[in-house]
mmCIF file of C-alpha atoms in Angstrom:
data_model
loop_
_atom_site.group_PDB
_atom_site.id
_atom_site.type_symbol
_atom_site.label_atom_id
_atom_site.label_comp_id
_atom_site.label_asym_id
_atom_site.label_seq_id
_atom_site.Cartn_x
_atom_site.Cartn_y
_atom_site.Cartn_z
ATOM 1 C CA MET A 1 17.502 36.512 5.367
ATOM 2 C CA THR A 2 15.059 33.767 4.475
ATOM 3 C CA ASN A 3 16.670 30.401 3.818
ATOM 4 C CA ILE A 4 15.577 29.979 0.212
ATOM 5 C CA LEU A 5 16.115 26.208 0.337
ATOM 6 C CA ALA A 6 14.110 25.519 3.505
ATOM 7 C CA PRO A 7 10.650 23.914 3.124
ATOM 8 C CA GLY A 8 8.071 26.598 2.349
ATOM 9 C CA ALA A 9 10.854 29.017 1.428
ATOM 10 C CA VAL A 10 9.167 30.552 -1.615
ATOM 11 C CA GLU A 11 6.113 31.637 0.318
ATOM 12 C CA ARG A 12 8.042 32.939 3.312
ATOM 13 C CA HIS A 13 10.412 34.855 1.067
ATOM 14 C CA LEU A 14 7.653 36.459 -0.998
ATOM 15 C CA ARG A 15 5.498 37.225 2.034
ATOM 16 C CA ALA A 16 8.404 38.898 3.803
ATOM 17 C CA ARG A 17 9.136 41.120 0.823
ATOM 18 C CA ARG A 18 5.490 41.870 0.110
ATOM 19 C CA ASP A 19 4.850 42.820 3.707
ATOM 20 C CA THR A 20 7.460 45.592 3.456
ATOM 21 C CA GLY A 21 5.313 47.126 0.714
ATOM 22 C CA ARG A 22 7.461 45.861 -2.140
ATOM 23 C CA GLY A 23 5.919 44.876 -5.474
ATOM 24 C CA LEU A 24 7.136 41.406 -6.407
ATOM 25 C CA LEU A 25 8.927 40.640 -9.674
ATOM 26 C CA MET A 26 9.397 37.116 -11.046
ATOM 27 C CA PRO A 27 11.050 36.975 -14.489
ATOM 28 C CA TYR A 28 11.146 33.778 -16.536
ATOM 29 C CA VAL A 29 13.858 32.111 -18.586
ATOM 30 C CA THR A 30 13.712 28.886 -20.572
ATOM 31 C CA GLY A 31 16.387 26.570 -19.204
ATOM 32 C CA GLY A 32 19.098 25.619 -21.674
ATOM 33 C CA ILE A 33 18.152 28.344 -24.149
ATOM 34 C CA ALA A 34 21.781 29.275 -24.843
ATOM 35 C CA PRO A 35 25.311 28.376 -23.785
ATOM 36 C CA GLY A 36 25.951 29.827 -20.350
ATOM 37 C CA TRP A 37 22.233 30.433 -19.884
ATOM 38 C CA THR A 38 22.503 30.495 -16.084
ATOM 39 C CA ARG A 39 24.217 33.895 -16.363
ATOM 40 C CA TYR A 40 20.743 35.274 -16.992
ATOM 41 C CA LEU A 41 19.749 34.227 -13.475
ATOM 42 C CA ALA A 42 22.401 36.394 -11.854
ATOM 43 C CA ALA A 43 21.350 39.315 -14.056
ATOM 44 C CA PHE A 44 17.728 38.843 -12.969
ATOM 45 C CA ALA A 45 18.680 38.856 -9.296
ATOM 46 C CA GLU A 46 20.868 41.931 -9.746
ATOM 47 C CA ALA A 47 17.976 43.733 -11.458
ATOM 48 C CA GLY A 48 15.782 43.220 -8.399
ATOM 49 C CA ALA A 49 13.915 39.976 -9.038
ATOM 50 C CA ASP A 50 12.194 38.520 -5.972
ATOM 51 C CA ALA A 51 12.017 35.002 -7.432
ATOM 52 C CA ILE A 52 13.069 33.504 -10.764
ATOM 53 C CA GLU A 53 11.031 31.104 -12.875
ATOM 54 C CA VAL A 54 12.998 28.559 -14.884
ATOM 55 C CA GLY A 55 11.084 26.777 -17.615
ATOM 56 C CA LEU A 56 11.892 23.121 -18.259
ATOM 57 C CA PRO A 57 11.234 22.901 -22.018
ATOM 58 C CA PHE A 58 8.576 20.514 -23.270
ATOM 59 C CA SER A 59 7.774 19.556 -26.860
ATOM 60 C CA ASP A 60 4.057 20.413 -26.623
ATOM 61 C CA PRO A 61 3.721 23.565 -24.493
ATOM 62 C CA THR A 62 -0.027 24.003 -24.868
ATOM 63 C CA LEU A 63 -0.414 27.086 -22.655
ATOM 64 C CA ASP A 64 2.532 28.958 -24.131
ATOM 65 C CA GLY A 65 2.365 31.390 -26.993
ATOM 66 C CA VAL A 66 4.690 31.669 -29.977
ATOM 67 C CA THR A 67 7.633 33.260 -28.165
ATOM 68 C CA ILE A 68 8.040 30.698 -25.411
ATOM 69 C CA GLN A 69 7.237 27.880 -27.849
ATOM 70 C CA GLN A 70 10.147 29.066 -29.977
ATOM 71 C CA ALA A 71 12.368 29.289 -26.915
ATOM 72 C CA SER A 72 11.438 25.741 -25.912
ATOM 73 C CA GLU A 73 12.109 24.446 -29.414
ATOM 74 C CA MET A 74 15.503 26.162 -29.458
ATOM 75 C CA ALA A 75 16.466 24.743 -26.079
ATOM 76 C CA LEU A 76 15.372 21.236 -27.057
ATOM 77 C CA ALA A 77 17.268 21.510 -30.357
ATOM 78 C CA ARG A 78 20.380 22.305 -28.318
ATOM 79 C CA GLY A 79 19.832 19.074 -26.399
ATOM 80 C CA ALA A 80 18.589 20.732 -23.217
ATOM 81 C CA GLY A 81 16.705 18.266 -21.052
ATOM 82 C CA THR A 82 15.446 18.298 -17.497
ATOM 83 C CA ARG A 83 18.481 16.502 -16.066
ATOM 84 C CA GLN A 84 20.998 18.797 -17.739
ATOM 85 C CA ILE A 85 19.101 21.952 -16.787
ATOM 86 C CA LEU A 86 18.891 20.868 -13.159
ATOM 87 C CA ALA A 87 22.589 19.972 -13.227
ATOM 88 C CA ASP A 88 23.318 23.488 -14.498
ATOM 89 C CA LEU A 89 21.203 24.984 -11.708
ATOM 90 C CA ALA A 90 23.009 22.917 -9.095
ATOM 91 C CA GLU A 91 26.210 24.756 -10.017
ATOM 92 C CA VAL A 92 24.701 28.233 -9.613
ATOM 93 C CA LEU A 93 25.887 30.148 -6.567
ATOM 94 C CA ASP A 94 23.274 31.388 -4.104
ATOM 95 C CA LEU A 95 21.357 34.189 -5.808
ATOM 96 C CA GLY A 96 19.526 35.258 -2.677
ATOM 97 C CA VAL A 97 16.131 34.633 -4.273
ATOM 98 C CA PRO A 98 14.231 31.349 -4.752
ATOM 99 C CA LEU A 99 14.153 29.449 -8.018
ATOM 100 C CA VAL A 100 10.778 28.187 -9.239
ATOM 101 C CA ALA A 101 10.701 25.520 -11.947
ATOM 102 C CA SER A 102 7.812 25.403 -14.397
ATOM 103 C CA THR A 103 6.891 22.625 -16.762
ATOM 104 C CA TYR A 104 4.110 20.351 -17.939
ATOM 105 C CA TYR A 105 2.868 17.340 -16.017
ATOM 106 C CA ASN A 106 4.175 14.911 -18.614
ATOM 107 C CA LEU A 107 7.741 15.662 -17.497
ATOM 108 C CA VAL A 108 6.791 15.200 -13.849
ATOM 109 C CA LEU A 109 5.292 11.808 -14.620
ATOM 110 C CA HIS A 110 8.277 10.734 -16.720
ATOM 111 C CA ASP A 111 10.428 10.114 -13.631
ATOM 112 C CA GLY A 112 7.556 10.063 -11.132
ATOM 113 C CA PRO A 113 6.608 12.871 -8.756
ATOM 114 C CA GLU A 114 8.896 11.708 -5.931
ATOM 115 C CA ALA A 115 12.026 11.489 -8.072
ATOM 116 C CA PHE A 116 11.151 14.705 -9.907
ATOM 117 C CA CYS A 117 10.681 16.766 -6.731
ATOM 118 C CA ALA A 118 13.788 15.260 -5.154
ATOM 119 C CA ALA A 119 15.780 16.286 -8.234
ATOM 120 C CA LEU A 120 14.432 19.825 -7.955
ATOM 121 C CA ARG A 121 15.606 20.077 -4.369
ATOM 122 C CA ARG A 122 19.074 18.765 -5.191
ATOM 123 C CA ALA A 123 19.328 21.462 -7.857
ATOM 124 C CA GLY A 124 18.418 24.196 -5.380
ATOM 125 C CA VAL A 125 14.878 24.707 -6.706
ATOM 126 C CA SER A 126 12.271 25.409 -4.038
ATOM 127 C CA GLY A 127 9.131 26.097 -6.096
ATOM 128 C CA LEU A 128 7.159 24.477 -8.919
ATOM 129 C CA ILE A 129 4.476 25.514 -11.417
ATOM 130 C CA VAL A 130 2.661 22.878 -13.498
ATOM 131 C CA PRO A 131 0.157 24.823 -15.631
ATOM 132 C CA ASP A 132 -1.670 21.816 -17.088
ATOM 133 C CA LEU A 133 -2.343 20.215 -13.682
ATOM 134 C CA PRO A 134 -5.907 20.991 -12.527
ATOM 135 C CA VAL A 135 -6.491 21.314 -8.815
ATOM 136 C CA HIS A 136 -8.831 18.297 -8.684
ATOM 137 C CA GLU A 137 -5.998 16.085 -10.006
ATOM 138 C CA ALA A 138 -3.220 17.640 -7.922
ATOM 139 C CA ASP A 139 -3.464 15.520 -4.751
ATOM 140 C CA GLU A 140 -0.456 13.299 -5.418
ATOM 141 C CA LEU A 141 1.921 16.018 -6.565
ATOM 142 C CA THR A 142 0.755 18.411 -3.851
ATOM 143 C CA GLY A 143 1.638 15.893 -1.154
ATOM 144 C CA VAL A 144 4.909 14.791 -2.723
ATOM 145 C CA ALA A 145 6.066 18.364 -3.337
ATOM 146 C CA ALA A 146 5.249 19.394 0.232
ATOM 147 C CA ALA A 147 7.156 16.399 1.608
ATOM 148 C CA ALA A 148 10.159 17.371 -0.530
ATOM 149 C CA GLY A 149 10.011 20.987 0.607
ATOM 150 C CA VAL A 150 8.896 22.300 -2.790
ATOM 151 C CA ASP A 151 6.145 24.936 -2.931
ATOM 152 C CA LEU A 152 3.656 23.908 -5.651
ATOM 153 C CA ALA A 153 1.927 27.054 -6.920
ATOM 154 C CA LEU A 154 -1.463 26.597 -8.584
ATOM 155 C CA LEU A 155 -3.028 28.711 -11.309
ATOM 156 C CA ALA A 156 -6.348 30.544 -11.398
ATOM 157 C CA SER A 157 -7.913 32.181 -14.441
ATOM 158 C CA PRO A 158 -10.781 34.620 -15.022
ATOM 159 C CA ALA A 159 -12.995 31.606 -15.823
ATOM 160 C CA THR A 160 -12.260 29.757 -12.569
ATOM 161 C CA PRO A 161 -15.542 29.236 -10.661
ATOM 162 C CA ARG A 162 -15.843 30.582 -7.110
ATOM 163 C CA GLN A 163 -15.636 27.253 -5.298
ATOM 164 C CA ARG A 164 -12.654 26.072 -7.335
ATOM 165 C CA LEU A 165 -10.937 29.420 -6.834
ATOM 166 C CA ALA A 166 -11.311 29.004 -3.086
ATOM 167 C CA GLU A 167 -9.778 25.515 -3.303
ATOM 168 C CA ILE A 168 -6.889 26.732 -5.459
ATOM 169 C CA SER A 169 -6.223 29.587 -3.058
ATOM 170 C CA ARG A 170 -6.249 27.203 -0.086
ATOM 171 C CA ARG A 171 -4.067 24.502 -1.616
ATOM 172 C CA SER A 172 -1.557 26.602 -3.522
ATOM 173 C CA ARG A 173 1.829 27.080 -1.899
ATOM 174 C CA GLY A 174 4.356 29.844 -2.429
ATOM 175 C CA PHE A 175 1.879 32.085 -4.206
ATOM 176 C CA VAL A 176 -1.230 31.926 -6.347
ATOM 177 C CA TYR A 177 -0.494 32.405 -10.042
ATOM 178 C CA ALA A 178 -3.234 34.637 -11.459
ATOM 179 C CA VAL A 179 -3.579 34.168 -15.221
ATOM 180 C CA SER A 180 -4.668 37.576 -16.457
ATOM 181 C CA LEU A 181 -6.695 36.341 -19.445
ATOM 182 C CA MET A 182 -8.046 33.292 -21.194
ATOM 183 C CA GLY A 183 -5.370 32.408 -23.711
ATOM 184 C CA THR A 184 -1.682 31.637 -24.025
ATOM 185 C CA THR A 185 1.392 33.449 -22.795
ATOM 186 C CA GLY A 186 2.694 36.325 -24.906
ATOM 187 C CA GLU A 187 3.269 40.052 -25.084
ATOM 188 C CA ARG A 188 0.202 42.234 -25.379
ATOM 189 C CA ALA A 189 -0.504 45.901 -25.939
ATOM 190 C CA ALA A 190 -2.430 46.357 -22.693
ATOM 191 C CA LEU A 191 -3.119 44.586 -19.437
ATOM 192 C CA ALA A 192 -6.273 42.500 -19.723
ATOM 193 C CA ALA A 193 -9.347 44.073 -18.154
ATOM 194 C CA SER A 194 -10.084 40.750 -16.443
ATOM 195 C CA ALA A 195 -6.893 40.978 -14.362
ATOM 196 C CA ALA A 196 -8.227 43.364 -11.722
ATOM 197 C CA GLU A 197 -11.370 41.340 -11.025
ATOM 198 C CA LEU A 198 -9.469 38.048 -10.856
ATOM 199 C CA THR A 199 -6.861 39.295 -8.396
ATOM 200 C CA ALA A 200 -9.576 40.842 -6.229
ATOM 201 C CA ARG A 201 -11.396 37.488 -6.131
ATOM 202 C CA ILE A 202 -8.222 35.653 -5.135
ATOM 203 C CA ARG A 203 -7.363 38.179 -2.449
ATOM 204 C CA ARG A 204 -10.774 37.721 -0.897
ATOM 205 C CA ALA A 205 -9.987 34.001 -0.607
ATOM 206 C CA THR A 206 -6.407 34.080 0.711
ATOM 207 C CA ASP A 207 -3.616 36.202 2.167
ATOM 208 C CA ARG A 208 -1.087 34.197 0.148
ATOM 209 C CA PRO A 209 0.922 36.345 -2.339
ATOM 210 C CA VAL A 210 -0.778 36.769 -5.708
ATOM 211 C CA LEU A 211 1.426 37.060 -8.803
ATOM 212 C CA LEU A 212 -0.153 38.163 -12.059
ATOM 213 C CA GLY A 213 1.126 36.791 -15.360
ATOM 214 C CA PHE A 214 0.351 36.342 -19.069
ATOM 215 C CA GLY A 215 0.856 39.458 -21.159
ATOM 216 C CA ILE A 216 2.814 41.763 -18.845
ATOM 217 C CA SER A 217 5.406 43.274 -21.140
ATOM 218 C CA THR A 218 6.148 46.912 -20.262
ATOM 219 C CA PRO A 219 6.856 49.086 -17.217
ATOM 220 C CA ASP A 220 3.420 50.708 -17.539
ATOM 221 C CA GLN A 221 1.735 47.296 -17.515
ATOM 222 C CA ALA A 222 3.814 46.211 -14.523
ATOM 223 C CA ARG A 223 2.851 49.388 -12.697
ATOM 224 C CA GLU A 224 -0.834 48.826 -13.449
ATOM 225 C CA ALA A 225 -0.633 45.177 -12.415
ATOM 226 C CA GLY A 226 0.978 46.258 -9.157
ATOM 227 C CA ARG A 227 -2.201 48.147 -8.295
ATOM 228 C CA HIS A 228 -4.101 44.867 -8.212
ATOM 229 C CA ALA A 229 -1.696 42.000 -7.490
ATOM 230 C CA ASP A 230 1.255 41.589 -5.143
ATOM 231 C CA GLY A 231 3.573 41.204 -8.099
ATOM 232 C CA VAL A 232 4.088 40.172 -11.691
ATOM 233 C CA VAL A 233 5.466 37.291 -13.741
ATOM 234 C CA VAL A 234 7.250 38.396 -16.913
ATOM 235 C CA GLY A 235 8.056 35.687 -19.431
ATOM 236 C CA ALA A 236 7.458 36.334 -23.121
ATOM 237 C CA ALA A 237 8.867 39.870 -22.987
ATOM 238 C CA VAL A 238 12.081 38.468 -21.538
ATOM 239 C CA MET A 239 12.312 35.541 -23.932
ATOM 240 C CA ARG A 240 11.646 37.645 -27.032
ATOM 241 C CA ARG A 241 14.729 39.645 -26.136
ATOM 242 C CA VAL A 242 16.727 36.455 -25.608
ATOM 243 C CA LEU A 243 15.612 35.125 -29.003
ATOM 244 C CA ASP A 244 16.652 38.448 -30.531
ATOM 245 C CA GLY A 245 20.141 38.012 -29.091
ATOM 246 C CA ALA A 246 19.953 39.945 -25.814
ATOM 247 C CA GLY A 247 22.626 39.091 -23.283
ATOM 248 C CA PRO A 248 22.515 39.222 -19.484
ATOM 249 C CA ASP A 249 23.359 42.936 -19.381
ATOM 250 C CA ASP A 250 20.492 43.754 -21.765
ATOM 251 C CA LEU A 251 18.021 41.798 -19.660
ATOM 252 C CA ARG A 252 19.324 43.340 -16.448
ATOM 253 C CA ALA A 253 18.594 46.770 -17.925
ATOM 254 C CA PHE A 254 15.112 45.760 -19.123
ATOM 255 C CA LEU A 255 14.104 44.194 -15.809
ATOM 256 C CA ALA A 256 15.439 47.214 -13.949
ATOM 257 C CA THR A 257 12.789 49.300 -15.734
ATOM 258 C CA LEU A 258 10.084 46.939 -14.463
ATOM 259 C CA ARG A 259 11.601 47.026 -10.975
ATOM 260 C CA ARG A 260 11.446 50.817 -10.953
ATOM 261 C CA ALA A 261 7.847 50.782 -12.193
ATOM 262 C CA LEU A 262 6.771 48.419 -9.405
ATOM 263 C CA ASP A 263 8.627 50.481 -6.821
ATOM 264 C CA GLN A 264 7.020 53.681 -8.085
ATOM 265 C CA GLU A 265 3.572 52.106 -7.833
ATOM 266 C CA CYS A 266 4.260 50.974 -4.251
ATOM 267 C CA ASP A 267 5.468 54.471 -3.343
ATOM 268 C CA ALA A 268 2.516 56.245 -4.969
ATOM 269 C CA PRO A 269 0.034 57.898 -2.589
ATOM 270 C CA ARG A 270 -3.217 56.017 -2.085
#
């Protein structure tokens, strides 16, 4: 089994699972959203998640749609902050899958990149997503994260030019986060048409795992995304259920439907 806390663990873990033909599943939860919120993490792992994204709530989440904005506001109203969320994570038993924190660069700068990445590692987090950090400004955090053993995953969108896409693909660690459309996070009725072209462009630039996010809400969408990307990120669909009162068992059942859809796509004849 991959040591999920070793440097470069996210990428090794995802590559190993992908290379068996498995479609990758990374669900998201906003840290501190409810009392006992870390129980969701165990439910995610039991449902077949390959990595888990934990959002560190921020007061101005510019790339997030209404659902995750509401989740962030609720967590902040409960007094959830970065230190408390990481303290909660530090008490979580080994889930067998890596944890990937996501937040905005303002929170990274608040304590400084070195202290921030060191705190992630102490909490058992081995990956990081900073959606508002462009690749041409990522030098400092890229180096600091690598030195701390944290895989910093970069984002690419349908509007990313060819040369920048190549740089993102080269410098990203863990995986490349493919943003399926130009817009914010949120549930949508169908997978964006731009998703297939974007993932194909990334795959021509790198063998690193490609996870597709923004708008993946149903088993059918997960199955379709699995035809193009190595896996999916599912955030708003999870958090809407949490906001509606879903508990860990409810989310385990929902994610199990996505797990089955990805497995069915991987097993389908080509």
